[in-house]
Each structure stands twice: as C-alpha cells, then as structure tokens.
Short mmCIF file of N, CA and C in Angstrom, two decimals:
data_model
loop_
_atom_site.label_atom_id
_atom_site.label_comp_id
_atom_site.label_asym_id
_atom_site.label_seq_id
_atom_site.Cartn_x
_atom_site.Cartn_y
_atom_site.Cartn_z
N MET A 1 1.05 -1.17 0.16
CA MET A 1 -0.11 -0.11 -0.15
C MET A 1 0.75 1.41 -0.10
N ASP A 2 0.46 2.26 -0.65
CA ASP A 2 1.47 3.05 -0.94
C ASP A 2 0.59 4.16 0.39
N GLU A 3 1.52 4.32 1.28
CA GLU A 3 1.03 5.12 2.66
C GLU A 3 0.84 6.88 2.35
N ARG A 4 1.58 7.00 1.24
CA ARG A 4 0.89 8.94 1.19
C ARG A 4 -0.40 8.79 0.22
N SER A 5 -0.88 8.05 -0.57
CA SER A 5 -2.08 8.39 -1.21
C SER A 5 -2.81 7.14 -0.32
N GLY A 6 -2.77 6.36 0.79
CA GLY A 6 -3.75 5.63 1.39
C GLY A 6 -3.82 4.30 -0.03
N GLU A 7 -3.19 4.22 -1.21
CA GLU A 7 -4.02 3.37 -2.21
C GLU A 7 -3.23 1.93 -2.20
N LEU A 8 -4.11 0.88 -2.64
CA LEU A 8 -3.86 -0.49 -2.90
C LEU A 8 -2.58 -0.45 -4.17
N SER A 9 -1.61 -1.33 -4.39
CA SER A 9 -0.87 -1.68 -5.32
C SER A 9 -1.77 -2.14 -6.61
N SER A 10 -1.43 -2.35 -7.27
CA SER A 10 -1.72 -3.01 -8.47
C SER A 10 -0.70 -3.71 -9.05
N ARG A 11 0.15 -4.91 -8.24
CA ARG A 11 0.75 -5.57 -8.30
C ARG A 11 0.15 -7.09 -8.18
N VAL A 12 0.57 -7.86 -8.99
CA VAL A 12 -0.43 -9.17 -9.27
C VAL A 12 0.30 -10.48 -8.29
N LEU A 13 1.98 -10.02 -8.81
CA LEU A 13 2.56 -11.40 -8.29
C LEU A 13 3.70 -10.71 -6.93
N THR A 14 2.50 -11.32 -5.59
CA THR A 14 3.16 -10.50 -4.59
C THR A 14 3.24 -12.27 -3.44
N VAL A 15 3.77 -11.95 -2.82
CA VAL A 15 3.86 -13.47 -1.60
C VAL A 15 2.28 -13.74 -1.39
N PRO A 16 1.79 -12.91 -1.14
CA PRO A 16 0.19 -12.85 -0.11
C PRO A 16 -0.80 -13.49 -1.54
N ASN A 17 -0.74 -12.65 -2.42
CA ASN A 17 -1.47 -13.23 -3.65
C ASN A 17 -0.99 -14.69 -3.82
N LEU A 18 0.04 -14.92 -4.10
CA LEU A 18 0.43 -16.45 -4.37
C LEU A 18 -0.45 -17.20 -3.66
N LEU A 19 -0.23 -17.09 -1.92
CA LEU A 19 -0.86 -17.57 -1.23
C LEU A 19 -2.21 -17.80 -1.58
N SER A 20 -2.93 -17.10 -1.85
CA SER A 20 -4.19 -16.70 -1.98
C SER A 20 -4.74 -17.81 -3.11
N PHE A 21 -3.71 -17.46 -4.28
CA PHE A 21 -3.73 -18.40 -5.37
C PHE A 21 -3.48 -20.17 -5.12
N LEU A 22 -3.02 -20.26 -4.21
CA LEU A 22 -2.73 -21.27 -3.65
C LEU A 22 -3.47 -21.75 -2.77
N ARG A 23 -4.33 -21.40 -2.04
CA ARG A 23 -6.18 -21.69 -1.26
C ARG A 23 -6.89 -21.81 -2.34
N LEU A 24 -6.99 -21.07 -3.47
CA LEU A 24 -8.16 -21.39 -4.72
C LEU A 24 -7.61 -22.34 -4.79
N ALA A 25 -6.43 -22.75 -5.29
CA ALA A 25 -6.18 -24.27 -6.20
C ALA A 25 -6.80 -25.33 -5.09
N GLY A 26 -6.81 -25.59 -3.15
CA GLY A 26 -7.55 -25.87 -3.15
C GLY A 26 -9.01 -26.53 -2.74
N ILE A 27 -9.21 -25.40 -3.45
CA ILE A 27 -10.85 -25.61 -3.31
C ILE A 27 -11.61 -26.77 -4.02
N PRO A 28 -10.91 -27.46 -5.50
CA PRO A 28 -11.02 -28.79 -6.01
C PRO A 28 -11.04 -29.89 -5.38
N VAL A 29 -10.00 -29.66 -5.13
CA VAL A 29 -9.48 -30.90 -4.30
C VAL A 29 -10.14 -31.26 -2.80
N LEU A 30 -10.48 -29.67 -2.26
CA LEU A 30 -11.38 -29.63 -0.91
C LEU A 30 -13.36 -30.64 -1.42
N CYS A 31 -13.55 -30.26 -2.56
CA CYS A 31 -14.63 -30.60 -3.40
C CYS A 31 -14.15 -32.19 -3.16
N TRP A 32 -13.34 -32.92 -3.98
CA TRP A 32 -13.54 -34.20 -4.60
C TRP A 32 -12.97 -34.91 -2.96
N ALA A 33 -12.17 -34.16 -2.32
CA ALA A 33 -12.01 -35.16 -0.80
C ALA A 33 -13.57 -35.26 0.02
N LEU A 34 -14.27 -34.12 -0.03
CA LEU A 34 -15.34 -34.48 0.53
C LEU A 34 -16.61 -34.99 0.11
N ALA A 35 -16.39 -35.05 -1.38
CA ALA A 35 -17.18 -36.12 -2.05
C ALA A 35 -16.60 -37.38 -1.84
N ALA A 36 -15.79 -38.10 -1.76
CA ALA A 36 -15.51 -39.26 -1.99
C ALA A 36 -15.16 -39.55 -0.39
N HIS A 37 -15.59 -38.90 0.70
CA HIS A 37 -15.38 -39.21 2.07
C HIS A 37 -13.93 -39.32 2.22
N HIS A 38 -13.03 -38.53 1.77
CA HIS A 38 -11.99 -38.61 2.39
C HIS A 38 -11.84 -37.34 3.18
N ASP A 39 -12.11 -38.05 4.31
CA ASP A 39 -12.25 -36.60 5.88
C ASP A 39 -10.49 -36.02 6.09
N LEU A 40 -9.88 -37.17 6.25
CA LEU A 40 -8.40 -36.73 6.72
C LEU A 40 -7.60 -35.63 5.45
N LEU A 41 -7.91 -35.87 4.04
CA LEU A 41 -7.43 -35.56 3.30
C LEU A 41 -8.73 -33.63 3.30
N ALA A 42 -9.65 -33.95 3.05
CA ALA A 42 -10.71 -32.65 3.37
C ALA A 42 -9.80 -31.64 4.86
N LEU A 43 -9.93 -32.64 5.83
CA LEU A 43 -9.07 -31.85 7.32
C LEU A 43 -8.03 -31.15 6.98
N ILE A 44 -7.13 -31.82 6.22
CA ILE A 44 -5.77 -31.10 6.55
C ILE A 44 -5.88 -30.07 4.87
N VAL A 45 -6.93 -30.39 3.92
CA VAL A 45 -6.98 -29.13 3.21
C VAL A 45 -7.24 -27.93 4.08
N LEU A 46 -8.40 -27.83 4.71
CA LEU A 46 -9.21 -27.08 5.68
C LEU A 46 -7.88 -26.35 6.15
N VAL A 47 -7.46 -26.92 7.04
CA VAL A 47 -6.24 -26.80 7.77
C VAL A 47 -5.51 -25.58 7.42
N MET A 48 -4.86 -26.14 6.11
CA MET A 48 -3.57 -25.52 5.59
C MET A 48 -4.67 -24.10 4.99
N SER A 49 -5.89 -24.04 4.19
CA SER A 49 -6.52 -23.32 3.53
C SER A 49 -6.48 -22.06 4.95
N GLY A 50 -6.86 -22.49 6.68
CA GLY A 50 -6.99 -21.62 7.10
C GLY A 50 -5.23 -20.92 8.03
N ILE A 51 -4.05 -21.88 7.43
CA ILE A 51 -3.02 -21.06 7.57
C ILE A 51 -2.83 -19.80 6.97
N THR A 52 -3.23 -20.30 5.30
CA THR A 52 -2.58 -19.67 4.60
C THR A 52 -3.49 -18.33 4.44
N ASP A 53 -4.49 -18.23 4.82
CA ASP A 53 -5.59 -17.02 5.03
C ASP A 53 -4.68 -16.46 5.85
N TRP A 54 -4.53 -16.68 7.00
CA TRP A 54 -3.91 -15.89 7.90
C TRP A 54 -2.61 -15.10 7.63
N ALA A 55 -1.61 -16.72 6.93
CA ALA A 55 -0.31 -15.76 6.67
C ALA A 55 -0.58 -14.76 5.41
N ASP A 56 -1.72 -15.02 4.37
CA ASP A 56 -1.69 -13.93 3.30
C ASP A 56 -1.88 -12.13 3.85
N GLY A 57 -2.67 -12.32 5.10
CA GLY A 57 -2.55 -11.34 5.60
C GLY A 57 -1.75 -10.22 6.42
N LYS A 58 -1.21 -11.84 7.03
CA LYS A 58 0.11 -10.59 8.11
C LYS A 58 1.68 -10.36 6.50
N LEU A 59 1.33 -11.63 6.06
CA LEU A 59 3.12 -11.36 5.64
C LEU A 59 2.28 -9.56 4.82
N ALA A 60 1.28 -9.58 4.43
CA ALA A 60 0.64 -8.66 3.08
C ALA A 60 1.16 -7.45 3.94
N ARG A 61 0.76 -6.86 5.19
CA ARG A 61 0.97 -6.05 5.97
C ARG A 61 2.68 -6.14 6.36
N LEU A 62 3.47 -7.12 6.57
CA LEU A 62 4.55 -7.08 7.00
C LEU A 62 5.69 -6.52 5.85
N LEU A 63 5.46 -7.40 4.70
CA LEU A 63 6.29 -7.12 3.46
C LEU A 63 5.39 -5.69 2.45
N ASP A 64 4.93 -4.58 3.40
CA ASP A 64 3.87 -3.89 2.12
C ASP A 64 3.50 -4.46 1.14
N GLN A 65 3.02 -5.53 1.08
CA GLN A 65 2.50 -6.06 -0.64
C GLN A 65 0.99 -6.40 -0.53
N SER A 66 0.46 -5.19 0.33
CA SER A 66 -1.35 -5.22 0.45
C SER A 66 -1.29 -4.92 -1.16
N SER A 67 -2.76 -5.33 -2.14
CA SER A 67 -2.24 -4.98 -3.50
C SER A 67 -4.13 -5.10 -3.04
N LYS A 68 -4.45 -4.54 -5.23
CA LYS A 68 -5.91 -4.59 -5.33
C LYS A 68 -6.52 -5.84 -5.32
N LEU A 69 -5.59 -6.50 -6.09
CA LEU A 69 -6.16 -7.73 -6.42
C LEU A 69 -6.05 -8.40 -5.13
N GLY A 70 -5.34 -9.04 -3.54
CA GLY A 70 -5.32 -9.71 -2.81
C GLY A 70 -6.35 -8.98 -2.31
N ALA A 71 -6.61 -7.55 -2.16
CA ALA A 71 -8.20 -7.44 -1.72
C ALA A 71 -9.35 -7.85 -1.93
N LEU A 72 -9.49 -7.99 -3.40
CA LEU A 72 -10.81 -9.04 -4.01
C LEU A 72 -10.19 -10.18 -4.04
N LEU A 73 -9.26 -10.90 -4.12
CA LEU A 73 -9.09 -12.16 -4.34
C LEU A 73 -9.39 -12.98 -2.79
N ASP A 74 -8.92 -12.41 -1.78
CA ASP A 74 -8.88 -13.26 -0.21
C ASP A 74 -10.15 -13.06 0.18
N PRO A 75 -11.32 -12.12 0.01
CA PRO A 75 -12.70 -12.80 0.56
C PRO A 75 -13.43 -13.37 -0.21
N VAL A 76 -13.05 -13.27 -1.75
CA VAL A 76 -13.45 -14.44 -2.65
C VAL A 76 -13.44 -15.59 -2.66
N VAL A 77 -12.08 -15.89 -2.00
CA VAL A 77 -11.52 -17.41 -1.70
C VAL A 77 -12.29 -17.71 -0.39
N ASP A 78 -12.79 -16.94 0.83
CA ASP A 78 -13.08 -17.12 2.02
C ASP A 78 -14.71 -17.55 1.60
N ARG A 79 -14.84 -16.80 0.99
CA ARG A 79 -16.57 -17.36 0.29
C ARG A 79 -16.73 -18.71 -0.50
N LEU A 80 -15.60 -18.71 -1.01
CA LEU A 80 -16.05 -19.76 -1.76
C LEU A 80 -15.86 -20.65 -1.30
N TYR A 81 -14.57 -20.95 -0.27
CA TYR A 81 -14.20 -21.91 0.55
C TYR A 81 -15.86 -22.36 1.75
N LEU A 82 -16.07 -21.16 2.05
CA LEU A 82 -17.42 -21.40 3.42
C LEU A 82 -18.46 -21.77 1.83
N VAL A 83 -18.51 -22.04 1.25
CA VAL A 83 -20.21 -22.42 0.41
C VAL A 83 -19.85 -23.97 -0.19
N VAL A 84 -18.56 -24.08 -0.36
CA VAL A 84 -18.16 -25.41 -0.66
C VAL A 84 -18.11 -26.37 0.85
N VAL A 85 -17.50 -26.00 1.55
CA VAL A 85 -17.85 -26.71 2.65
C VAL A 85 -19.05 -26.79 3.30
N ALA A 86 -19.67 -25.70 3.17
CA ALA A 86 -21.06 -25.81 4.01
C ALA A 86 -22.13 -26.85 2.76
N VAL A 87 -21.45 -26.60 1.53
CA VAL A 87 -22.49 -27.48 0.75
C VAL A 87 -22.20 -28.94 0.89
N GLY A 88 -20.56 -29.36 0.81
CA GLY A 88 -20.02 -30.50 0.89
C GLY A 88 -21.00 -31.46 2.30
N PHE A 89 -20.68 -30.49 3.26
CA PHE A 89 -20.86 -30.84 4.36
C PHE A 89 -22.60 -30.97 4.74
N ALA A 90 -23.13 -30.64 4.04
CA ALA A 90 -24.46 -30.80 4.01
C ALA A 90 -25.37 -31.92 3.24
N ALA A 91 -24.35 -32.27 2.23
CA ALA A 91 -24.51 -33.15 1.24
C ALA A 91 -24.18 -33.99 2.08
N ARG A 92 -23.05 -34.14 3.01
CA ARG A 92 -22.96 -35.61 3.36
C ARG A 92 -23.47 -35.62 5.15
N ASP A 93 -24.54 -34.91 5.46
CA ASP A 93 -25.21 -34.94 6.58
C ASP A 93 -24.58 -34.81 7.76
N ILE A 94 -23.17 -33.97 7.46
CA ILE A 94 -22.68 -33.36 8.91
C ILE A 94 -22.44 -32.39 9.55
N VAL A 95 -23.60 -31.42 8.46
CA VAL A 95 -24.51 -30.54 9.60
C VAL A 95 -25.95 -30.05 8.48
N PRO A 96 -26.72 -29.92 9.53
CA PRO A 96 -27.93 -29.94 8.53
C PRO A 96 -28.15 -28.96 7.68
N TRP A 97 -28.84 -29.26 6.66
CA TRP A 97 -29.44 -28.12 5.53
C TRP A 97 -29.88 -26.92 5.79
N PRO A 98 -30.58 -27.04 6.54
CA PRO A 98 -31.45 -25.30 7.06
C PRO A 98 -29.93 -24.39 7.98
N ILE A 99 -29.14 -25.42 8.60
CA ILE A 99 -28.15 -24.28 9.00
C ILE A 99 -27.43 -23.73 7.82
N ILE A 100 -26.92 -24.38 6.98
CA ILE A 100 -26.61 -24.46 5.41
C ILE A 100 -26.85 -23.11 4.61
N ALA A 101 -27.99 -23.39 4.55
CA ALA A 101 -29.16 -22.25 3.98
C ALA A 101 -29.09 -21.27 4.54
N GLY A 102 -28.92 -21.11 6.08
CA GLY A 102 -28.93 -19.64 6.65
C GLY A 102 -27.62 -18.82 6.31
N LEU A 103 -26.56 -19.71 6.26
CA LEU A 103 -25.42 -19.20 5.72
C LEU A 103 -25.05 -18.19 4.39
N VAL A 104 -25.60 -19.68 3.29
CA VAL A 104 -25.40 -18.94 2.17
C VAL A 104 -26.24 -18.11 1.73
N ALA A 105 -27.40 -18.02 2.01
CA ALA A 105 -28.36 -16.88 2.57
C ALA A 105 -27.68 -15.16 2.46
N ARG A 106 -27.49 -15.72 3.86
CA ARG A 106 -26.44 -14.43 3.79
C ARG A 106 -25.69 -13.90 3.10
N ASP A 107 -24.39 -14.88 2.17
CA ASP A 107 -23.94 -14.34 1.16
C ASP A 107 -24.53 -13.85 0.40
N VAL A 108 -25.53 -14.12 0.00
CA VAL A 108 -26.71 -13.93 -1.08
C VAL A 108 -27.35 -12.54 -0.97
N ALA A 109 -27.44 -12.07 -0.26
CA ALA A 109 -28.14 -10.94 0.31
C ALA A 109 -26.85 -9.70 0.46
N LEU A 110 -25.76 -10.11 1.10
CA LEU A 110 -24.30 -9.35 0.89
C LEU A 110 -24.12 -9.13 -0.86
N ALA A 111 -24.44 -10.31 -1.31
CA ALA A 111 -23.85 -9.60 -2.79
C ALA A 111 -25.01 -8.87 -3.33
N VAL A 112 -26.00 -8.99 -3.23
CA VAL A 112 -27.22 -8.01 -3.45
C VAL A 112 -26.96 -6.98 -3.03
N SER A 113 -26.87 -6.23 -1.43
CA SER A 113 -26.17 -5.46 -0.59
C SER A 113 -25.51 -4.20 -2.05
N ALA A 114 -24.29 -5.25 -2.25
CA ALA A 114 -22.94 -4.83 -2.82
C ALA A 114 -23.55 -4.35 -4.19
N ALA A 115 -24.18 -5.18 -4.79
CA ALA A 115 -24.95 -4.66 -6.10
C ALA A 115 -25.51 -3.65 -6.10
N LEU A 116 -26.38 -3.05 -5.29
CA LEU A 116 -27.60 -2.23 -5.02
C LEU A 116 -26.22 -0.69 -4.99
N LEU A 117 -25.47 -1.22 -4.55
CA LEU A 117 -24.43 -0.13 -3.74
C LEU A 117 -23.51 0.21 -5.00
N GLY A 118 -23.23 -0.81 -6.05
CA GLY A 118 -22.79 -0.84 -6.78
C GLY A 118 -23.56 0.35 -8.34
N ARG A 119 -24.45 -0.53 -8.40
CA ARG A 119 -24.80 0.38 -9.11
C ARG A 119 -25.43 1.87 -8.94
N LYS A 120 -25.44 1.97 -7.97
CA LYS A 120 -25.12 4.11 -7.73
C LYS A 120 -23.78 4.21 -8.10
N GLY A 121 -22.67 3.61 -8.20
CA GLY A 121 -21.67 4.13 -8.26
C GLY A 121 -20.72 4.27 -6.88
N TRP A 122 -21.22 3.61 -6.04
CA TRP A 122 -20.42 3.76 -4.74
C TRP A 122 -19.67 2.59 -4.15
N GLU A 123 -18.92 2.47 -3.52
CA GLU A 123 -17.70 1.78 -3.02
C GLU A 123 -18.70 0.16 -2.01
N PRO A 124 -18.38 -0.36 -1.87
CA PRO A 124 -19.06 -1.01 -0.90
C PRO A 124 -18.65 -0.94 0.71
N LEU A 125 -19.17 -1.55 1.31
CA LEU A 125 -19.52 -0.89 2.72
C LEU A 125 -18.19 -1.51 3.15
N GLU A 126 -17.64 -0.89 4.18
CA GLU A 126 -16.40 -1.06 5.18
C GLU A 126 -16.72 -2.81 5.93
N VAL A 127 -15.64 -3.43 5.70
CA VAL A 127 -15.98 -4.80 6.20
C VAL A 127 -15.71 -5.09 8.24
N LEU A 128 -16.71 -5.15 8.33
CA LEU A 128 -17.17 -4.98 10.11
C LEU A 128 -16.12 -6.34 10.50
N TYR A 129 -15.61 -5.38 11.73
CA TYR A 129 -14.91 -6.79 12.44
C TYR A 129 -15.34 -7.81 12.71
N LEU A 130 -16.66 -7.86 13.22
CA LEU A 130 -17.60 -9.14 14.00
C LEU A 130 -17.37 -10.00 12.84
N GLY A 131 -17.74 -9.50 11.18
CA GLY A 131 -18.10 -10.30 10.24
C GLY A 131 -16.68 -11.26 10.02
N LYS A 132 -15.37 -10.33 10.07
CA LYS A 132 -14.40 -11.04 9.80
C LYS A 132 -14.32 -12.40 11.20
N ALA A 133 -14.51 -11.85 12.36
CA ALA A 133 -14.50 -12.80 13.62
C ALA A 133 -15.70 -14.07 13.24
N ALA A 134 -16.83 -13.68 13.02
CA ALA A 134 -17.66 -14.91 12.12
C ALA A 134 -17.15 -15.84 11.45
N THR A 135 -16.63 -15.41 9.92
CA THR A 135 -15.71 -16.23 9.38
C THR A 135 -14.76 -16.89 9.68
N PHE A 136 -13.99 -16.79 10.93
CA PHE A 136 -12.73 -16.86 11.35
C PHE A 136 -13.54 -18.83 12.45
N ALA A 137 -14.78 -18.34 12.87
CA ALA A 137 -15.29 -19.06 14.27
C ALA A 137 -16.05 -20.08 12.99
N LEU A 138 -17.03 -19.81 12.16
CA LEU A 138 -17.24 -20.89 11.11
C LEU A 138 -16.10 -21.67 10.35
N MET A 139 -14.82 -21.02 9.66
CA MET A 139 -14.17 -21.75 9.43
C MET A 139 -12.86 -22.46 10.07
N SER A 140 -13.32 -22.19 11.64
CA SER A 140 -12.79 -22.95 12.20
C SER A 140 -13.69 -24.14 12.71
N ALA A 141 -14.82 -23.81 12.73
CA ALA A 141 -15.74 -24.58 13.35
C ALA A 141 -15.48 -26.39 12.09
N PHE A 142 -15.14 -25.98 10.92
CA PHE A 142 -15.15 -27.06 10.01
C PHE A 142 -14.62 -28.35 9.95
N PRO A 143 -12.99 -27.28 10.24
CA PRO A 143 -11.92 -28.86 10.77
C PRO A 143 -12.30 -29.24 12.39
N TRP A 144 -12.68 -28.87 12.95
CA TRP A 144 -13.33 -29.65 14.14
C TRP A 144 -14.20 -30.70 14.21
N LEU A 145 -15.22 -30.37 13.41
CA LEU A 145 -16.39 -31.03 13.04
C LEU A 145 -15.84 -32.00 12.13
N LEU A 146 -14.84 -32.16 11.13
CA LEU A 146 -14.18 -33.28 10.07
C LEU A 146 -13.67 -33.83 11.74
N LEU A 147 -12.55 -33.44 12.22
CA LEU A 147 -11.90 -34.24 13.07
C LEU A 147 -12.86 -35.40 13.82
N GLY A 148 -14.06 -34.69 14.70
CA GLY A 148 -14.66 -35.20 15.03
C GLY A 148 -15.28 -36.22 14.10
N ARG A 149 -15.45 -36.74 13.25
CA ARG A 149 -15.74 -37.52 12.30
C ARG A 149 -14.72 -39.04 12.25
N LEU A 150 -13.92 -38.16 12.52
CA LEU A 150 -12.46 -39.48 12.08
C LEU A 150 -12.65 -40.24 13.28
N ASP A 151 -11.32 -41.58 13.47
CA ASP A 151 -11.71 -42.37 14.38
C ASP A 151 -10.54 -41.77 15.36
N SER A 152 -10.33 -40.98 16.02
CA SER A 152 -9.58 -40.16 17.02
C SER A 152 -10.33 -40.39 18.58
N PRO A 153 -9.26 -40.25 19.71
CA PRO A 153 -9.57 -40.37 20.60
C PRO A 153 -9.68 -38.66 21.35
N VAL A 154 -9.94 -38.40 20.41
CA VAL A 154 -10.46 -36.97 20.82
C VAL A 154 -11.58 -36.28 19.62
N ALA A 155 -12.28 -36.97 19.03
CA ALA A 155 -13.73 -36.90 18.28
C ALA A 155 -14.79 -36.44 19.04
N VAL A 156 -15.30 -36.81 19.86
CA VAL A 156 -16.20 -36.46 20.76
C VAL A 156 -15.94 -34.91 21.41
N LEU A 157 -15.10 -34.52 21.67
CA LEU A 157 -14.14 -33.27 21.96
C LEU A 157 -14.39 -32.20 21.07
N SER A 158 -13.55 -32.74 19.90
CA SER A 158 -13.74 -32.42 18.48
C SER A 158 -14.74 -31.94 17.80
N SER A 159 -16.00 -32.62 17.89
CA SER A 159 -17.18 -32.28 17.79
C SER A 159 -17.93 -31.42 18.29
N SER A 160 -17.68 -31.07 19.70
CA SER A 160 -18.56 -30.41 20.55
C SER A 160 -17.98 -29.23 20.64
N LEU A 161 -16.41 -28.85 20.11
CA LEU A 161 -16.04 -27.35 19.85
C LEU A 161 -16.35 -27.01 18.60
N GLY A 162 -16.27 -27.96 17.45
CA GLY A 162 -17.20 -27.52 16.25
C GLY A 162 -18.31 -26.90 16.47
N TRP A 163 -18.99 -28.03 17.00
CA TRP A 163 -20.61 -27.36 16.68
C TRP A 163 -21.04 -26.32 17.58
N ALA A 164 -19.90 -25.65 18.79
CA ALA A 164 -19.82 -24.69 19.35
C ALA A 164 -19.82 -23.31 18.59
N LEU A 165 -18.57 -23.78 18.01
CA LEU A 165 -17.89 -23.05 16.70
C LEU A 165 -18.58 -22.09 15.73
N LEU A 166 -19.39 -23.36 15.76
CA LEU A 166 -20.33 -23.36 14.22
C LEU A 166 -21.73 -22.16 14.66
N GLY A 167 -22.26 -22.79 15.78
CA GLY A 167 -23.39 -22.04 16.57
C GLY A 167 -22.90 -20.71 16.51
N TRP A 168 -21.67 -20.46 17.33
CA TRP A 168 -21.28 -19.01 17.98
C TRP A 168 -21.05 -18.08 16.43
N GLY A 169 -20.28 -18.91 15.75
CA GLY A 169 -19.59 -18.23 14.34
C GLY A 169 -21.47 -17.94 13.60
N GLY A 170 -22.30 -19.09 13.16
CA GLY A 170 -23.44 -18.74 12.48
C GLY A 170 -23.83 -18.02 13.11
N ALA A 171 -24.34 -17.14 14.42
CA ALA A 171 -25.18 -16.15 15.13
C ALA A 171 -24.85 -15.37 14.09
N MET A 172 -23.09 -14.86 14.69
CA MET A 172 -22.30 -13.60 14.27
C MET A 172 -22.47 -13.65 12.67
N TYR A 173 -22.23 -14.64 11.71
CA TYR A 173 -22.56 -14.23 10.32
C TYR A 173 -23.94 -13.72 10.61
N LEU A 174 -24.81 -14.23 10.87
CA LEU A 174 -26.48 -13.78 10.74
C LEU A 174 -26.49 -12.33 11.07
N TRP A 175 -25.94 -11.98 12.12
CA TRP A 175 -26.25 -11.15 12.62
C TRP A 175 -25.47 -9.77 12.07
N THR A 176 -24.44 -10.33 11.36
CA THR A 176 -23.86 -8.72 10.60
C THR A 176 -24.30 -9.04 9.49
N ALA A 177 -24.98 -9.80 8.87
CA ALA A 177 -25.86 -9.63 7.35
C ALA A 177 -26.41 -8.85 7.70
N ILE A 178 -27.82 -8.64 9.11
CA ILE A 178 -28.85 -7.73 9.27
C ILE A 178 -27.83 -6.26 9.64
N LEU A 179 -26.68 -6.37 10.02
CA LEU A 179 -26.14 -5.18 10.12
C LEU A 179 -25.72 -4.32 8.85
N TYR A 180 -24.96 -4.78 8.19
CA TYR A 180 -24.84 -4.48 6.20
C TYR A 180 -26.19 -4.34 5.80
N TRP A 181 -27.05 -5.23 6.02
CA TRP A 181 -28.58 -4.54 5.25
C TRP A 181 -28.99 -3.15 5.75
N TRP A 182 -28.92 -2.79 6.97
CA TRP A 182 -28.65 -1.59 7.70
C TRP A 182 -28.18 -0.54 7.17
N GLN A 183 -26.54 -0.59 7.32
CA GLN A 183 -25.81 0.17 6.38
C GLN A 183 -26.02 0.65 5.19
N THR A 184 -26.61 -0.66 4.53
CA THR A 184 -27.19 -0.25 2.98
C THR A 184 -28.11 0.55 2.63
N VAL A 185 -29.22 0.15 3.87
CA VAL A 185 -30.36 0.86 3.63
C VAL A 185 -30.08 2.13 3.87
N ALA A 186 -29.50 2.38 4.95
CA ALA A 186 -28.97 3.75 5.68
C ALA A 186 -28.51 4.63 4.58
N THR A 187 -27.38 4.09 3.41
CA THR A 187 -26.46 4.45 2.70
C THR A 187 -27.38 4.61 1.78
N LEU A 188 -28.01 4.24 0.91
CA LEU A 188 -29.09 4.52 0.06
C LEU A 188 -29.84 5.61 0.18
N ARG A 189 -30.75 5.62 1.79
CA ARG A 189 -31.50 6.49 1.66
C ARG A 189 -31.09 8.21 2.13
N THR A 190 -29.27 7.83 2.64
CA THR A 190 -28.60 9.73 2.94
C THR A 190 -28.23 9.94 1.63
N ARG A 191 -28.16 9.21 0.62
CA ARG A 191 -26.97 9.53 -0.63
C ARG A 191 -28.51 9.87 -1.66
N GLN A 192 -29.38 9.84 -1.56
CA GLN A 192 -30.34 9.79 -2.78
C GLN A 192 -30.49 11.37 -3.29
#
C-alpha cells in the first residue's frame, strides 16, 4: 500500500497473492475429498487453507504487499471455501441443510447489497470486524467437525468444539448480515 496516497498497489505477483492462489487451488481438492469421503485429506486442506489465509494477511502488512487483487481475491476465496464446505457438509449430513441455507442466504444478501451500492456508483461497505470474527469462527468450526468424524481419541471433544464454534460463528454471521443491510439501507437513503 502506498502510505502517502492510501491506495492499494496494482501488483499481481506478491507473496500474499500467491498464497491466495494456493488457497484457491485447494478448492477442487476439497470438493473431491468431501465427495469421496476422504475426511483426513479434507481436514488437511481446510487446515492449510486457514494457515495460508492468516499468513497472507500478515505478510501483506509485514512485506508492504497489500494489493488491489489481494483485497478482492482474499474475501472471494473465503466465500468460496465457506460455500463449498457448507454444501459438502450438508450433502454428507455433517451439518443440517437449514443451517447451511442460512449461511448461504447471508452471502447472497450481501452480494445483493454490494450490487445495489455498485449500481449507484458507490464503494462497498466497510468490512465489519464482527464479520471477520464470524468467518474465522465458521472456518474454525469445519475442521473440528471433520476431526470429530475421524476415528480419534479426541473425536467427541472435537465434535463438541466444532458445534460450539458453528453456533457462535453462525449467529455472528447472520447478525452481521442484518448490520450490513441496515448500513446499506441507510446509505441508500442518505445519498439519494
């Protein structure tokens, strides 16, 4: 990021962007692993995705490699993982469909909100910290739920922790949808 102007760099080949592309490449592997019931491989992909997601943000700031592409790519990859995992878990009866429908509906509502603002030529809303915390909780829940399905001495504990994180993260995720919609409506009303 250019500190003087506050603008993001146009660079594409940065370490954080490469990590985001690596995460993106993991999505088809995750789809296959979930469909083929290879839960250990799915668990490894999810854990690696979480580590690289954390690392790309840290490295972007540490190496001063924040970029326009990274600002767009990182949340898109997060959403893709969330949708793929949610649908895969629902298809496998790991998580009930109504919970998944709520999570996916939230992302659809936010896409509509961004489109409404974009049609008016306005920037998307500022990302809420609570939304980031919700995504972190949800993306943490899924590996724990998978670990709970493996033949492991910590299966019961892992499953319980996964359900707790899913409940907490899901509630925050839906609450932030309400907050974003409130902000969207307020923005549309004040800028008319």
